[in-house]
Amino acid sequence: MCGIIGYVGQRQGLPIALDGLRNMEYRGYDSAGIAITQGAGIAAVKRAGKLQNLEDRIDEVGVESLKGTTAIGHTRWATHGRPIDENAHPHLSYDGKVAIVHNGIIENFASLRDELRAAGIELRSETDSEVAAHLLARAYNEGETAGDFRASALAVLNRLEGAFTILFMHDDHPDQIIAARRSTPLIVGVGEGEMFLGSDVAAFIEHTKHAVELGQDNVVILRADEYEILNFDGTPATGRPFEIDWDLAAAEKGGYDSFMLKEIHEQPAAVRDTLAGHYQDGRVTLDEQNLTDEDLKYIDQVFVVACGSAYHSGLLAKYAIEHWVRVPVQIEVASEFRYRDPILDERTLVLAISQSGETADTLEAVRHAKAQGAKVLAVCNTNGSQIPRESDAVLYTHAGPEIGVASTKAFLAQVAANYIVGLALAQAKGTKYPDEIAEIYRSLEEIPAKIERVLECEEQVTGIAEVLGAVRTMLFLGRGVGYPVALEGALKLKELAYIHAEGFPAGELKHGPIALIEDDLPVVVIVPSPRGVTVLHSKIVSNIQEIRARGAKTIVIAEEGDTAVEPYANWLIRIPESPSMMQPLLATVPLQYLAAEIAGHCGNTDIDKPRNLAKSVTVE
Ligand code: M6R
């Protein structure tokens, strides 16, 4: 996720902004930049790549040209537009008087770009963000808000749709920064005769421990000795003051003990951001769409290729696409795909799913598919990485950088993205009516709020893990869309707790795995919605009884209101009601906590970096 720093005070802004960016490096980024003003022209530097590249650039231009006590800085995690110098922030307006940095997604950027182009303004980047700089300059230069920084900023903010934290700097007003937030965070740091802004407190923790959190749709006007908080309509608002009692290391993790726990908590935002902007004017859209509706209509089979957690998300793509689109979907672990010579042609769509976009097995599968004439659509979390670059089209997940090696938020975002792909195919092939697509999309949009509720089970799961202690082995059972969830739960436990864990389709139990059941063996069961395929529900209730009768201890994940499972659960974790296809987005979350907690009891003290594993696996 992008990192943002702002400074207004008495000291030189450059070193403060650079330190702030350094402290936010943990968020992940692919470019960085800083803009500074002292009222005699905005000076800006930006560079793709690591902060060192930016520092090299600063050395080239010389610190003398970057003097000023008002500064904004940004580390960018590319969403719209590749990670190149031109797309790095800050973005300057056409007249050079405005600089902006932005975190989030401006969903209506395409129409705003068209409007600016029609007004003769040249767009210099591929980003959604740049429009905000030009819009502010126009609002300040002409019309009702001319000459009024505050009114111009409010006018622009009210035109932006989507999620954003945005900082505006204007060279005519070098004593202030105007900033705003909608759905993404922004914190004010209150110093002595100086003020800071940060997308998190790590940006300014070295300088002050006094902070104020801005509320949803709040604007702040920041000067060296005061800050004023407004609503988007200009009426006064108040923030939430708090004292920071973390050190820098804790601040980077947002106060969580590990990045993984932080990322589990970021899942509502990851799913929300992934869905944002993909359903507009009654139509589902992908991102870099070099596949037309005609191409999609022509598809008669789908192959999914992926590894690890991405593979599990791909299993869910199979369930969704076959159900919604009625085309056969085959799924293959990417490392096996090309070696068994699958039958592909130009009517085949290969869905390549990868968080990193660099996984060698998946990349080679993509190359093989393209060589056979298939169309490739990538679902990826890393803009500009190799897999999307070599694919015909891409749908980006907006989970932000995932630092924990065990995938959590990227997995949920992949599931959401796979469903968007399924809906785009159903739309192109006409296998679902527009109102049916709208209904499914609506239920997807309800998921982030439901995940928030599931996150509340953390304490309950901690209690379960305490009772279980250092288990030696564990089984996970599911049916239908619960089966990939079982596999994902087992993978998390293997990765984090270093113990044997298996996921099975519950119906397969009687064909062998039931021999593993012994007294006190912990078995997790993901119960399908009783309101969905009812026969599946009643069959899994029988499966739970079978394992309980053989001494297993059952941890049952079931919908609120599902009373049928109560007599057979040693522990019952409730998840909100949702349509069957959406249930994996909820049922996975307790299993992530469970793995993280059991890991501690099994002696893994660093769940962010499990032994033997790498975040990007770039060898076959
Ligand atoms: O970057 P990718 O999504 O292509 O990575 C695929 C797998 O290596 C990854 O999901 C791995 O299984 C994770 N450690 C799972 O937690």
XYZ file of C-alpha atoms and ligand atoms in Angstrom:
636
model
C 0.000 0.000 0.000
C 1.207 3.493 -0.714
C 2.797 5.447 2.114
C 2.166 9.154 2.572
C 3.976 11.796 4.618
C 3.239 15.501 4.932
C 5.122 18.182 6.873
C 4.478 21.851 7.650
C 6.802 23.520 10.158
C 9.983 25.445 10.754
C 12.515 22.793 9.779
C 13.621 21.773 6.297
C 10.996 19.371 4.900
C 13.303 17.207 2.782
C 15.030 15.129 5.507
C 11.769 14.774 7.435
C 9.929 13.533 4.360
C 12.755 11.148 3.478
C 12.837 9.710 7.003
C 9.065 9.286 6.913
C 9.270 7.401 3.632
C 12.059 5.211 4.995
C 9.921 4.339 8.021
C 7.094 3.286 5.721
C 9.215 1.078 3.469
C 7.722 -1.991 5.173
C 4.435 -1.221 3.419
C 6.028 -2.227 0.132
C 6.473 0.164 -2.785
C 7.842 0.375 -6.263
C 8.582 4.102 -6.582
C 8.926 7.157 -4.382
C 8.898 10.919 -4.556
C 8.861 14.203 -2.648
C 7.582 17.721 -3.396
C 8.627 20.832 -1.474
C 7.585 24.440 -1.532
C 8.655 27.702 0.010
C 6.456 29.779 -2.239
C 8.848 30.290 -5.111
C 7.924 27.304 -7.249
C 7.312 23.702 -6.252
C 10.397 21.489 -6.444
C 9.692 17.788 -6.966
C 11.799 14.664 -7.357
C 10.578 11.144 -7.985
C 11.998 7.855 -9.113
C 10.855 4.301 -9.773
C 12.467 1.630 -7.640
C 13.928 1.780 -4.170
C 14.357 4.884 -2.024
C 18.050 4.782 -2.850
C 17.136 5.716 -6.454
C 15.281 8.747 -5.134
C 18.233 9.700 -2.938
C 20.575 9.360 -5.929
C 18.282 11.696 -7.857
C 18.301 14.182 -4.964
C 22.106 14.115 -5.069
C 21.965 14.827 -8.809
C 19.655 17.847 -8.523
C 21.271 18.998 -5.245
C 19.558 19.605 -1.917
C 19.845 23.378 -2.491
C 17.077 23.107 -5.084
C 14.839 21.262 -2.612
C 14.582 23.846 0.143
C 11.330 24.529 1.922
C 9.508 23.946 5.173
C 6.414 22.405 3.614
C 6.811 18.962 2.060
C 4.797 16.000 0.882
C 6.193 12.551 0.122
C 4.943 9.268 -1.230
C 5.936 5.658 -1.680
C 3.822 4.126 -4.433
C 2.506 0.605 -4.784
C 1.332 0.625 -8.393
C -2.339 0.102 -9.070
C -3.194 2.146 -12.174
C -0.152 2.432 -14.387
C 3.207 0.707 -14.344
C 5.901 1.345 -11.738
C 7.887 3.875 -13.799
C 9.243 7.371 -13.051
C 6.337 9.141 -14.804
C 3.756 7.304 -12.714
C 5.519 7.938 -9.399
C 4.043 10.608 -7.111
C 3.945 13.579 -6.526
C 2.004 14.649 -9.597
C 2.185 18.284 -10.590
C -0.564 20.315 -12.262
C -0.280 21.698 -15.798
C 0.768 25.115 -14.396
C 3.259 23.609 -11.947
C 1.588 25.283 -8.957
C -0.086 22.229 -7.444
C 1.472 18.998 -6.212
C -0.501 16.017 -4.968
C 0.172 12.603 -3.518
C -2.562 9.988 -3.407
C -3.218 6.593 -1.890
C -6.260 4.610 -3.059
C -8.211 4.419 -6.272
C -10.051 7.265 -7.998
C -12.761 5.221 -9.635
C -14.078 7.914 -11.988
C -10.610 8.840 -13.244
C -11.379 7.845 -16.859
C -14.150 10.425 -17.287
C -12.068 13.052 -15.452
C -9.122 12.397 -17.767
C -11.433 12.825 -20.780
C -12.695 16.109 -19.357
C -9.157 17.410 -18.816
C -8.024 16.351 -22.272
C -11.039 18.105 -23.792
C -9.871 21.247 -21.951
C -6.476 20.908 -23.654
C -4.581 19.577 -20.630
C -1.939 16.997 -21.372
C -1.850 13.999 -18.994
C 1.729 12.947 -18.316
C 1.186 9.661 -16.488
C -0.943 6.535 -16.729
C -2.258 6.982 -13.191
C -5.712 7.603 -11.834
C -4.139 10.114 -9.417
C -2.790 12.790 -11.755
C -6.271 14.128 -12.556
C -6.553 15.503 -9.017
C -3.594 17.871 -9.523
C -5.001 19.348 -12.733
C -8.540 19.585 -11.367
C -7.252 21.526 -8.374
C -5.247 23.918 -10.557
C -8.285 24.530 -12.755
C -10.559 25.124 -9.774
C -8.009 27.572 -8.341
C -7.366 29.370 -11.610
C -10.892 29.903 -12.866
C -14.582 29.960 -11.947
C -16.323 30.373 -8.611
C -13.485 29.059 -6.459
C -10.701 31.053 -8.181
C -7.916 32.136 -5.830
C -9.368 30.186 -2.893
C -7.246 27.118 -2.029
C -9.680 25.709 0.536
C -12.779 26.114 -1.660
C -10.942 24.715 -4.681
C -9.768 21.661 -2.729
C -13.282 20.990 -1.419
C -14.719 21.364 -4.916
C -12.256 18.812 -6.286
C -12.737 16.362 -3.423
C -16.454 16.364 -4.024
C -15.838 15.286 -7.593
C -13.670 12.279 -6.762
C -15.244 8.835 -6.448
C -13.604 5.839 -4.853
C -11.220 5.484 -1.954
C -8.462 7.973 -1.337
C -6.085 9.642 1.001
C -4.886 12.713 -0.813
C -2.574 15.606 0.043
C -2.725 18.906 -1.859
C 0.080 21.464 -1.879
C -0.250 24.873 -3.618
C 2.702 27.135 -4.308
C 0.653 30.284 -3.564
C -0.007 28.888 -0.060
C 3.359 27.518 1.073
C 2.319 27.621 4.722
C -0.252 24.847 4.444
C -1.237 21.432 3.139
C -4.836 20.444 2.565
C -5.487 16.726 2.895
C -8.492 14.442 2.886
C -9.460 10.856 3.413
C -12.243 8.616 2.201
C -12.036 4.933 3.166
C -8.245 4.914 3.443
C -6.466 6.148 6.581
C -4.903 9.528 7.363
C -3.381 10.542 10.690
C -2.282 14.018 11.816
C 0.854 14.204 13.960
C 0.815 17.228 16.284
C 4.243 18.659 17.089
C 5.564 21.866 18.718
C 5.220 24.473 15.995
C 5.109 21.776 13.352
C 2.504 19.354 12.026
C 2.716 16.050 10.201
C 0.469 13.864 8.105
C 0.916 10.156 7.624
C -0.930 7.238 6.153
C 0.166 5.615 9.390
C 1.973 6.805 12.480
C 5.280 5.276 11.362
C 5.554 8.295 9.026
C 6.184 10.710 11.918
C 6.666 8.637 15.075
C 10.240 9.920 15.460
C 8.984 13.496 15.852
C 5.806 13.331 17.933
C 3.644 10.915 19.882
C 0.542 13.145 19.743
C -1.788 12.148 16.936
C -5.292 12.741 15.633
C -7.131 10.223 13.514
C -9.360 11.690 10.827
C -12.849 10.290 10.346
C -14.417 9.092 7.114
C -14.813 11.888 4.524
C -12.808 14.372 6.555
C -10.572 17.131 5.259
C -7.748 18.691 7.235
C -6.122 22.074 6.692
C -2.672 21.822 8.178
C -0.466 24.752 9.221
C 2.665 24.755 11.375
C 0.800 25.696 14.545
C -2.749 24.494 13.930
C -4.946 22.049 12.129
C -8.592 22.429 11.177
C -10.829 19.481 10.359
C -13.798 19.800 8.026
C -16.350 17.628 6.315
C -16.392 17.498 2.524
C -19.182 20.126 2.554
C -16.928 22.536 4.497
C -18.723 22.219 7.839
C -16.508 21.718 10.926
C -15.652 18.185 12.028
C -13.555 16.703 14.820
C -10.923 13.996 14.725
C -10.036 11.430 17.378
C -6.927 12.498 19.323
C -4.722 9.730 20.731
C -1.261 9.203 22.147
C 1.073 6.855 20.311
C 2.557 4.345 22.724
C 4.334 2.225 20.110
C 7.931 2.283 19.075
C 8.781 2.308 15.382
C 8.878 -1.495 15.033
C 5.391 -1.829 16.500
C 4.121 1.085 14.434
C 5.148 -0.622 11.216
C 2.953 -3.525 12.156
C 0.096 -1.210 13.070
C 0.400 -2.393 16.680
C -0.077 -6.068 15.747
C 2.443 -8.684 16.823
C 3.117 -9.699 13.240
C 2.543 -8.531 9.695
C 0.409 -11.611 9.156
C -2.041 -10.609 11.897
C -2.102 -7.083 10.514
C -2.810 -8.461 7.051
C -5.613 -10.683 8.362
C -7.202 -7.509 9.702
C -6.722 -5.738 6.381
C -8.901 -8.267 4.570
C -12.119 -6.235 4.510
C -10.208 -3.442 2.753
C -8.431 -5.885 0.430
C -11.723 -7.316 -0.807
C -13.415 -3.914 -0.932
C -10.584 -2.366 -2.950
C -10.447 -5.330 -5.302
C -14.147 -4.986 -6.072
C -14.027 -1.193 -6.416
C -14.692 0.112 -9.879
C -15.403 -3.240 -11.535
C -19.161 -2.849 -11.684
C -20.265 0.351 -13.322
C -23.332 1.330 -15.322
C -24.672 -2.187 -15.041
C -21.531 -3.822 -16.435
C -18.662 -5.833 -15.018
C -15.250 -4.685 -16.257
C -11.722 -6.070 -16.013
C -8.558 -3.872 -15.835
C -6.162 -3.955 -18.773
C -8.686 -5.492 -21.076
C -7.069 -6.667 -24.261
C -9.700 -9.369 -24.420
C -12.917 -8.104 -25.962
C -16.374 -9.346 -25.066
C -16.258 -11.151 -28.414
C -13.066 -12.961 -27.364
C -14.658 -13.986 -24.080
C -17.829 -15.106 -25.836
C -15.773 -17.377 -28.064
C -14.144 -19.192 -25.093
C -15.283 -22.794 -24.746
C -13.010 -24.031 -21.961
C -11.097 -22.502 -19.079
C -7.880 -23.716 -17.474
C -6.814 -22.293 -14.120
C -3.109 -22.384 -13.297
C -1.653 -21.297 -9.960
C 0.334 -22.495 -6.951
C -0.292 -22.777 -3.227
C -2.969 -20.475 -1.890
C -3.502 -19.007 -5.343
C -4.317 -22.539 -6.508
C -6.927 -22.846 -3.764
C -8.483 -19.577 -4.880
C -8.468 -21.068 -8.390
C -10.517 -24.042 -7.198
C -13.162 -21.530 -6.200
C -12.918 -19.948 -9.655
C -13.799 -23.371 -11.052
C -16.911 -23.656 -8.884
C -18.026 -20.132 -9.772
C -17.289 -20.197 -13.498
C -18.862 -23.594 -14.103
C -21.936 -22.562 -12.136
C -22.342 -19.091 -13.654
C -20.958 -19.573 -17.168
C -21.561 -23.255 -17.880
C -18.189 -23.806 -19.555
C -15.878 -26.586 -18.371
C -13.076 -25.429 -16.098
C -9.972 -27.480 -15.451
C -7.562 -26.533 -12.726
C -3.975 -27.519 -12.579
C -1.095 -26.878 -10.207
C 1.066 -24.624 -12.386
C 4.194 -26.747 -12.008
C 2.417 -29.728 -13.583
C 0.571 -27.911 -16.327
C 2.991 -27.716 -19.202
C 4.643 -31.058 -18.542
C 1.519 -33.062 -19.151
C 0.768 -31.358 -22.473
C -2.769 -30.123 -21.867
C -5.061 -29.678 -24.875
C -5.304 -25.943 -25.502
C -6.383 -23.852 -28.453
C -7.484 -20.328 -29.285
C -10.868 -20.966 -27.679
C -9.192 -21.735 -24.341
C -8.929 -19.112 -21.619
C -6.115 -19.695 -19.163
C -6.635 -17.945 -15.855
C -3.230 -17.462 -14.222
C -3.476 -16.451 -10.560
C -0.481 -15.086 -8.684
C -0.036 -12.666 -5.823
C 3.555 -11.812 -6.723
C 3.219 -12.088 -10.483
C 6.714 -13.607 -10.452
C 6.125 -17.269 -9.544
C 8.248 -19.215 -12.021
C 5.889 -22.207 -12.249
C 2.929 -19.993 -13.081
C 4.944 -17.850 -15.467
C 6.104 -20.896 -17.415
C 2.508 -22.156 -17.537
C 1.480 -18.787 -19.005
C 4.213 -18.990 -21.641
C 3.199 -22.529 -22.544
C -0.459 -21.535 -22.835
C 0.363 -18.580 -25.074
C 2.575 -20.707 -27.281
C -0.390 -23.046 -27.781
C -2.586 -20.145 -28.872
C -4.685 -19.883 -25.707
C -5.763 -16.522 -24.302
C -4.301 -15.708 -20.900
C -5.972 -13.621 -18.238
C -3.869 -12.907 -15.142
C -5.207 -12.223 -11.667
C -2.333 -10.532 -9.893
C -1.550 -8.344 -6.891
C 1.651 -6.786 -8.214
C 1.365 -4.205 -10.906
C 4.064 -4.355 -13.541
C 5.219 -7.869 -12.623
C 6.083 -10.466 -15.230
C 2.920 -12.585 -15.327
C 0.546 -9.697 -16.123
C 3.090 -8.298 -18.576
C 3.028 -11.522 -20.580
C -0.735 -12.059 -20.355
C -3.437 -10.859 -22.755
C -5.447 -9.233 -19.995
C -5.173 -8.666 -16.286
C -7.384 -8.124 -13.307
C -5.455 -6.682 -10.386
C -6.260 -7.577 -6.821
C -5.875 -4.564 -4.566
C -4.732 -6.284 -1.402
C -1.684 -4.044 -1.131
C 1.725 -5.527 -0.391
C 1.599 -8.751 1.552
C 4.648 -9.087 3.759
C 3.768 -12.212 5.742
C 4.956 -15.201 3.711
C 1.718 -17.057 4.413
C -0.904 -15.592 2.140
C -3.992 -14.170 3.824
C -5.395 -10.946 2.373
C -4.039 -11.731 -1.085
C -5.909 -15.042 -1.034
C -9.252 -13.438 -0.202
C -8.651 -10.726 -2.800
C -7.899 -13.442 -5.375
C -11.192 -15.158 -4.618
C -13.033 -11.852 -5.112
C -11.148 -11.195 -8.364
C -11.831 -14.709 -9.653
C -15.514 -14.107 -9.081
C -15.285 -10.862 -11.060
C -13.738 -12.883 -13.908
C -16.598 -15.382 -13.652
C -19.148 -12.593 -13.847
C -17.364 -10.940 -16.794
C -17.508 -14.260 -18.644
C -21.164 -14.791 -17.746
C -21.905 -11.293 -19.016
C -20.038 -11.808 -22.310
C -21.587 -15.210 -22.932
C -25.037 -14.165 -21.742
C -25.344 -17.065 -19.300
C -26.603 -14.751 -16.577
C -29.109 -11.938 -16.947
C -27.848 -8.461 -16.054
C -30.055 -8.378 -12.956
C -28.609 -11.703 -11.799
C -25.073 -10.347 -12.236
C -26.060 -7.221 -10.318
C -27.432 -9.363 -7.503
C -24.271 -11.471 -7.247
C -22.101 -8.352 -7.319
C -24.195 -6.862 -4.528
C -23.645 -9.922 -2.382
C -19.896 -9.650 -3.050
C -19.981 -6.018 -1.970
C -21.587 -7.045 1.316
C -18.666 -9.341 2.119
C -16.145 -6.799 3.541
C -18.568 -5.795 6.314
C -19.199 -9.468 7.051
C -15.459 -10.169 7.233
C -15.242 -7.387 9.845
C -17.673 -9.404 11.939
C -15.753 -12.651 11.461
C -12.566 -10.909 12.628
C -14.215 -10.688 16.032
C -13.706 -14.442 16.481
C -9.982 -13.870 17.202
C -10.372 -14.233 20.959
C -12.463 -17.369 20.623
C -9.861 -18.916 18.299
C -7.045 -17.988 20.687
C -8.946 -19.869 23.405
C -9.384 -22.937 21.189
C -5.672 -22.926 20.292
C -4.756 -22.695 23.964
C -6.759 -25.810 24.748
C -5.371 -27.672 21.738
C -1.782 -26.671 22.500
C 1.022 -28.242 20.482
C -1.016 -30.585 18.304
C 0.822 -33.096 16.127
C -1.662 -33.344 13.288
C -4.968 -31.908 12.242
C -7.595 -32.557 9.560
C -9.787 -30.100 7.681
C -13.026 -31.156 6.003
C -15.323 -29.302 3.639
C -17.827 -29.972 0.901
C -18.592 -27.903 -2.186
C -16.926 -24.512 -1.876
C -15.931 -25.495 1.654
C -13.422 -27.992 0.237
C -10.934 -25.377 -1.080
C -11.308 -23.612 2.274
C -10.326 -26.865 3.999
C -7.245 -27.111 1.770
C -6.299 -23.516 2.498
C -6.763 -24.035 6.266
C -4.493 -27.080 6.145
C -1.851 -25.262 4.090
C -1.778 -22.362 6.577
C -1.236 -24.776 9.436
C 1.550 -26.661 7.632
C 3.313 -23.417 6.752
C 3.056 -21.819 10.162
C 2.972 -24.586 12.755
C 5.187 -27.061 10.879
C 2.800 -29.903 11.609
C 1.071 -32.380 9.396
C -2.332 -31.159 8.255
C -4.613 -32.406 5.472
C -7.689 -31.015 3.801
C -10.259 -33.473 2.449
C -13.658 -33.337 0.807
C -15.768 -34.565 3.733
C -17.457 -37.170 1.534
C -14.091 -38.753 0.773
C -13.463 -39.505 4.417
C -15.108 -42.902 4.352
C -12.859 -43.935 1.438
C -9.733 -43.929 3.545
C -8.886 -40.890 5.663
C -11.361 -41.879 8.379
C -8.732 -44.442 9.438
C -6.700 -41.484 10.699
C -9.335 -40.475 13.237
C -8.369 -41.283 16.787
C -9.209 -39.970 20.239
C -8.749 -36.209 20.585
C -7.646 -35.652 16.973
C -8.667 -32.062 16.176
C -10.775 -31.883 13.013
C -12.002 -28.634 11.494
C -15.261 -28.892 9.568
C -16.496 -26.140 7.271
C -20.244 -26.520 7.103
C -22.051 -25.303 3.980
C -24.971 -22.942 4.354
C -28.143 -24.784 5.359
C -29.932 -22.415 2.979
C -27.810 -23.484 -0.019
C -27.571 -27.037 -1.348
C -29.466 -28.554 1.578
C -28.433 -32.107 0.778
C -24.766 -31.076 1.165
C -25.526 -29.563 4.520
C -27.267 -32.647 5.871
C -24.506 -34.907 4.497
C -21.798 -32.953 6.267
C -23.742 -33.070 9.516
C -23.633 -36.881 9.153
C -19.866 -36.677 8.449
C -19.332 -34.717 11.665
C -21.238 -37.340 13.610
C -19.076 -40.082 12.070
C -15.832 -38.489 13.202
C -17.142 -37.525 16.616
C -18.222 -41.130 17.163
C -14.565 -42.089 16.615
C -13.211 -39.694 19.204
C -12.325 -36.594 17.114
C -12.568 -33.125 18.648
C -14.512 -30.989 16.204
C -14.023 -27.320 15.480
C -17.062 -26.461 13.424
C -17.419 -23.356 11.284
C -21.064 -22.765 10.534
C -23.469 -20.003 9.624
C -25.298 -18.054 12.284
C -28.624 -19.744 12.912
C -27.474 -23.202 11.813
C -28.624 -25.152 14.888
C -28.320 -28.615 13.336
C -24.558 -28.685 13.942
C -24.655 -27.640 17.578
C -24.790 -31.102 19.185
C -21.698 -32.257 17.282
C -19.328 -29.351 17.789
C -16.709 -29.242 20.524
C -16.187 -25.669 19.408
C -18.519 -23.739 17.143
C -17.280 -20.683 15.272
C -20.080 -18.644 13.753
C -19.898 -16.775 10.453
C -22.603 -14.482 9.035
C -25.173 -15.803 6.571
C -24.153 -15.398 2.952
C -24.903 -16.988 -0.433
C -23.061 -20.327 -0.746
C -20.497 -19.061 -3.260
C -19.498 -16.224 -0.910
C -18.995 -18.403 2.153
C -15.267 -19.116 1.524
C -14.533 -15.396 1.870
C -15.758 -15.669 5.466
C -14.946 -19.234 6.504
C -11.226 -18.880 5.659
C -10.629 -16.137 8.231
C -10.928 -18.196 11.467
C -8.564 -20.768 9.938
C -5.914 -18.099 9.414
C -6.140 -17.113 13.077
C -6.106 -20.753 14.116
C -2.897 -21.445 12.195
C -1.227 -18.307 13.571
C -2.180 -19.242 17.147
C -1.284 -22.926 16.948
C 2.069 -21.925 15.412
C 2.954 -20.227 18.706
C 2.140 -23.379 20.684
C 4.210 -25.450 18.258
C 7.257 -23.257 18.739
C 7.221 -20.984 15.680
C 7.874 -17.532 17.072
C 8.103 -15.761 13.708
C 4.950 -16.454 11.746
C 5.865 -13.811 9.171
C 8.834 -15.846 7.989
C 8.178 -19.568 8.302
C 11.211 -21.760 7.808
C 12.174 -22.899 4.301
C 9.650 -20.637 2.556
C 10.027 -17.587 0.325
C 7.425 -14.995 -0.548
C 8.172 -15.101 -4.273
C 9.226 -18.451 -5.660
C 11.167 -17.573 -8.778
C 12.632 -20.996 -9.464
C 10.820 -23.970 -10.963
O 2.852 -15.173 -5.644
P 1.986 -16.349 -5.911
O 0.544 -16.121 -5.603
O 2.151 -16.884 -7.315
O 2.509 -17.479 -4.927
C 1.969 -18.759 -4.971
C 2.363 -19.563 -3.753
O 3.753 -19.669 -3.666
C 1.817 -18.940 -2.453
O 0.416 -18.852 -2.473
C 2.236 -19.792 -1.237
O 1.590 -21.017 -1.296
C 1.908 -19.054 0.063
N 2.998 -19.186 0.944
C 0.682 -19.570 0.718
O 0.470 -19.052 1.982
